[in-house]
Amino acid sequence: MFGDYAGTAAAGVLIQHGGNDHPTGLADLQGRRFVVSSETGESGKLNEEQVKALTGGDTITARRMRQDFYQFQPTHQLILQTNHKPRVTGTDDGIWRRIRLIPFTVKFTGNRKDVTLPERLNAELSGILTWAVMGWHWYRAEGFKATPAAVTAATDEYRESSDAIGAFLADCCTVDKALSAKAGDRKS
């Protein structure tokens, strides 16, 4: 439906791993409006620095194989669809204001699975595109007034479950303004 305006990004663009990736993955983002990356695996850790760089509006530097580096302005919206939420170690608002967890809680299996859906959607592509463009114009004029409550709740739970220090404090410490402890008093 979106043609060249949509594309995919390798999970390595958003997920941290051992080696240095070739910047061709970033080159694939140029000119796109809608970019989807899929399946991070169970042990994936979000490359928070990269996510901030790709969503902050700053110029992106990339290159194709055996070509010189070049720069471009980001035009894309990134979507990461995965069964396994990537680990997020940052607790700052800089990373969490970029993350929205959209829960998909319904499974379409058995007789609920519509095997004709791709053909039916294909038959309505022009109407779907019109609907998307109208939505874009509405968004540009009005903006989003509020994030849906289900998305806010899921994102807040994700953030809380990602906070290892917060979990330690909740599980192992008594927090009260009247209490204090000296660093030298801690038990080994």
CSV table of C-alpha atoms in Angstrom, one decimal:
chain,number,residue,atom,x,y,z
A,1,MET,CA,0.0,0.0,0.0
A,2,PHE,CA,2.7,2.5,0.9
A,3,GLY,CA,5.2,1.4,-1.8
A,4,ASP,CA,8.6,2.9,-1.3
A,5,TYR,CA,7.4,5.0,1.6
A,6,ALA,CA,7.4,1.8,3.8
A,7,GLY,CA,10.2,-0.5,4.5
A,8,THR,CA,11.8,-3.0,6.9
A,9,ALA,CA,14.8,-2.7,9.1
A,10,ALA,CA,16.9,-5.6,10.3
A,11,ALA,CA,16.5,-6.2,14.0
A,12,GLY,CA,20.2,-5.4,14.3
A,13,VAL,CA,19.5,-1.8,13.7
A,14,LEU,CA,17.6,-1.5,17.0
A,15,ILE,CA,19.0,-4.4,19.0
A,16,GLN,CA,22.4,-4.4,20.6
A,17,HIS,CA,24.8,-7.3,20.0
A,18,GLY,CA,28.5,-8.0,20.0
A,19,GLY,CA,29.8,-6.8,16.7
A,20,ASN,CA,29.8,-3.6,14.8
A,21,ASP,CA,27.1,-3.5,12.2
A,22,HIS,CA,27.8,-2.1,8.7
A,23,PRO,CA,25.8,1.1,8.4
A,24,THR,CA,23.9,-0.2,5.4
A,25,GLY,CA,21.0,-1.0,7.7
A,26,LEU,CA,20.7,2.8,8.4
A,27,ALA,CA,20.8,3.5,4.6
A,28,ASP,CA,17.6,1.5,4.2
A,29,LEU,CA,15.7,4.1,6.3
A,30,GLN,CA,16.3,7.0,3.9
A,31,GLY,CA,13.1,8.4,2.4
A,32,ARG,CA,10.9,6.0,4.3
A,33,ARG,CA,7.9,7.1,6.3
A,34,PHE,CA,7.0,3.8,8.0
A,35,VAL,CA,9.7,1.3,9.0
A,36,VAL,CA,9.0,-2.1,10.7
A,37,SER,CA,11.6,-4.2,12.4
A,38,SER,CA,10.7,-7.7,13.6
A,39,GLU,CA,11.5,-10.4,16.1
A,40,THR,CA,14.3,-9.5,18.5
A,41,GLY,CA,14.7,-12.9,20.2
A,42,GLU,CA,14.4,-13.5,23.9
A,43,SER,CA,17.7,-12.1,25.0
A,44,GLY,CA,17.7,-9.0,22.9
A,45,LYS,CA,18.7,-5.7,24.4
A,46,LEU,CA,17.5,-2.4,22.9
A,47,ASN,CA,20.3,-0.4,21.4
A,48,GLU,CA,19.1,2.7,23.3
A,49,GLU,CA,21.8,5.0,21.9
A,50,GLN,CA,20.8,4.0,18.3
A,51,VAL,CA,17.0,4.4,19.1
A,52,LYS,CA,17.6,7.9,20.4
A,53,ALA,CA,19.7,8.8,17.4
A,54,LEU,CA,17.1,7.5,14.9
A,55,THR,CA,14.1,9.1,16.7
A,56,GLY,CA,15.6,12.4,17.8
A,57,GLY,CA,15.4,14.2,14.5
A,58,ASP,CA,19.1,14.6,14.0
A,59,THR,CA,20.9,13.9,10.7
A,60,ILE,CA,21.7,10.2,10.1
A,61,THR,CA,25.0,9.2,8.7
A,62,ALA,CA,24.9,6.0,6.6
A,63,ARG,CA,26.5,4.3,3.6
A,64,ARG,CA,25.9,1.5,1.1
A,65,MET,CA,28.3,-1.3,0.7
A,66,ARG,CA,31.6,-0.1,-0.8
A,67,GLN,CA,30.4,3.5,-1.0
A,68,ASP,CA,31.1,6.7,0.8
A,69,PHE,CA,29.2,7.9,3.9
A,70,TYR,CA,26.4,10.3,3.3
A,71,GLN,CA,23.9,12.1,5.5
A,72,PHE,CA,20.1,12.4,5.4
A,73,GLN,CA,17.3,13.8,7.5
A,74,PRO,CA,15.0,11.2,9.1
A,75,THR,CA,11.5,10.9,7.8
A,76,HIS,CA,10.5,7.6,9.3
A,77,GLN,CA,8.4,6.3,12.1
A,78,LEU,CA,9.9,3.1,13.7
A,79,ILE,CA,7.8,0.2,14.7
A,80,LEU,CA,9.4,-2.8,16.4
A,81,GLN,CA,7.0,-5.9,16.4
A,82,THR,CA,8.2,-8.8,18.4
A,83,ASN,CA,7.0,-11.5,20.7
A,84,HIS,CA,9.8,-10.8,23.2
A,85,LYS,CA,10.2,-7.3,24.6
A,86,PRO,CA,13.8,-6.2,24.3
A,87,ARG,CA,15.6,-5.4,27.6
A,88,VAL,CA,15.8,-1.7,28.3
A,89,THR,CA,18.4,-0.7,30.9
A,90,GLY,CA,18.0,3.0,30.7
A,91,THR,CA,15.7,4.6,33.3
A,92,ASP,CA,15.8,8.1,31.9
A,93,ASP,CA,12.9,9.8,30.2
A,94,GLY,CA,15.2,10.2,27.1
A,95,ILE,CA,14.6,6.6,26.1
A,96,TRP,CA,11.2,6.0,27.7
A,97,ARG,CA,9.5,8.9,25.9
A,98,ARG,CA,10.3,7.1,22.7
A,99,ILE,CA,8.8,3.8,23.7
A,100,ARG,CA,5.1,2.9,23.4
A,101,LEU,CA,4.2,-0.7,24.1
A,102,ILE,CA,1.0,-1.5,22.2
A,103,PRO,CA,-0.4,-4.7,23.6
A,104,PHE,CA,-1.9,-7.1,21.1
A,105,THR,CA,-3.8,-9.5,23.3
A,106,VAL,CA,-6.1,-11.2,20.8
A,107,LYS,CA,-5.0,-14.3,18.8
A,108,PHE,CA,-6.8,-15.3,15.6
A,109,THR,CA,-6.6,-19.0,15.4
A,110,GLY,CA,-8.9,-21.8,14.2
A,111,ASN,CA,-12.2,-20.6,13.0
A,112,ARG,CA,-11.4,-17.0,14.1
A,113,LYS,CA,-8.6,-16.9,11.5
A,114,ASP,CA,-9.7,-15.1,8.4
A,115,VAL,CA,-7.7,-16.7,5.5
A,116,THR,CA,-9.4,-14.3,3.0
A,117,LEU,CA,-8.2,-11.1,4.8
A,118,PRO,CA,-5.2,-10.4,2.6
A,119,GLU,CA,-7.4,-10.6,-0.6
A,120,ARG,CA,-10.2,-8.5,1.0
A,121,LEU,CA,-7.7,-5.8,2.2
A,122,ASN,CA,-6.0,-5.8,-1.2
A,123,ALA,CA,-9.4,-5.1,-2.8
A,124,GLU,CA,-9.8,-2.1,-0.5
A,125,LEU,CA,-6.3,-0.6,-0.9
A,126,SER,CA,-7.4,2.7,-2.3
A,127,GLY,CA,-9.9,3.2,0.5
A,128,ILE,CA,-7.4,2.2,3.1
A,129,LEU,CA,-4.8,4.7,1.7
A,130,THR,CA,-7.5,7.4,1.6
A,131,TRP,CA,-8.3,6.6,5.3
A,132,ALA,CA,-4.5,6.7,6.2
A,133,VAL,CA,-4.0,10.1,4.4
A,134,MET,CA,-7.1,11.6,6.1
A,135,GLY,CA,-5.7,10.3,9.4
A,136,TRP,CA,-2.4,11.9,8.7
A,137,HIS,CA,-4.0,15.3,7.9
A,138,TRP,CA,-6.1,15.0,11.1
A,139,TYR,CA,-2.9,14.2,13.1
A,140,ARG,CA,-1.0,17.2,11.6
A,141,ALA,CA,-3.9,19.6,12.4
A,142,GLU,CA,-4.9,18.2,15.8
A,143,GLY,CA,-2.1,16.0,17.1
A,144,PHE,CA,-2.6,13.2,19.6
A,145,LYS,CA,-4.3,14.6,22.7
A,146,ALA,CA,-3.6,11.6,24.8
A,147,THR,CA,-2.1,8.2,24.5
A,148,PRO,CA,-4.7,5.4,24.9
A,149,ALA,CA,-5.0,4.2,28.5
A,150,ALA,CA,-4.1,0.6,27.5
A,151,VAL,CA,-0.9,1.7,25.8
A,152,THR,CA,0.1,3.9,28.8
A,153,ALA,CA,-0.6,1.1,31.3
A,154,ALA,CA,1.4,-1.4,29.2
A,155,THR,CA,4.3,1.0,28.7
A,156,ASP,CA,4.4,1.9,32.4
A,157,GLU,CA,4.4,-1.8,33.4
A,158,TYR,CA,7.2,-2.4,30.9
A,159,ARG,CA,9.2,0.5,32.3
A,160,GLU,CA,8.7,-0.6,35.9
A,161,SER,CA,9.7,-4.2,35.1
A,162,SER,CA,12.8,-3.0,33.3
A,163,ASP,CA,14.0,-1.0,36.3
A,164,ALA,CA,16.5,-3.4,38.1
A,165,ILE,CA,17.4,-0.8,40.8
A,166,GLY,CA,13.8,0.0,41.5
A,167,ALA,CA,13.0,-3.8,41.8
A,168,PHE,CA,15.9,-4.2,44.2
A,169,LEU,CA,14.7,-1.3,46.3
A,170,ALA,CA,11.2,-2.6,46.4
A,171,ASP,CA,12.2,-6.2,47.2
A,172,CYS,CA,15.2,-5.6,49.6
A,173,CYS,CA,14.8,-2.2,51.2
A,174,THR,CA,12.5,-0.4,53.5
A,175,VAL,CA,12.0,3.1,52.3
A,176,ASP,CA,10.9,5.7,54.8
A,177,LYS,CA,11.8,9.4,55.3
A,178,ALA,CA,12.5,8.6,59.0
A,179,LEU,CA,15.1,5.9,58.2
A,180,SER,CA,18.7,6.2,57.2
A,181,ALA,CA,21.8,4.1,56.8
A,182,LYS,CA,25.5,4.9,56.4
A,183,ALA,CA,27.3,3.3,53.5
A,184,GLY,CA,29.8,1.7,55.9
A,185,ASP,CA,27.0,0.0,57.8
A,186,ARG,CA,25.9,-2.3,54.8
A,187,LYS,CA,26.3,-6.0,55.1
A,188,SER,CA,28.5,-7.9,52.6
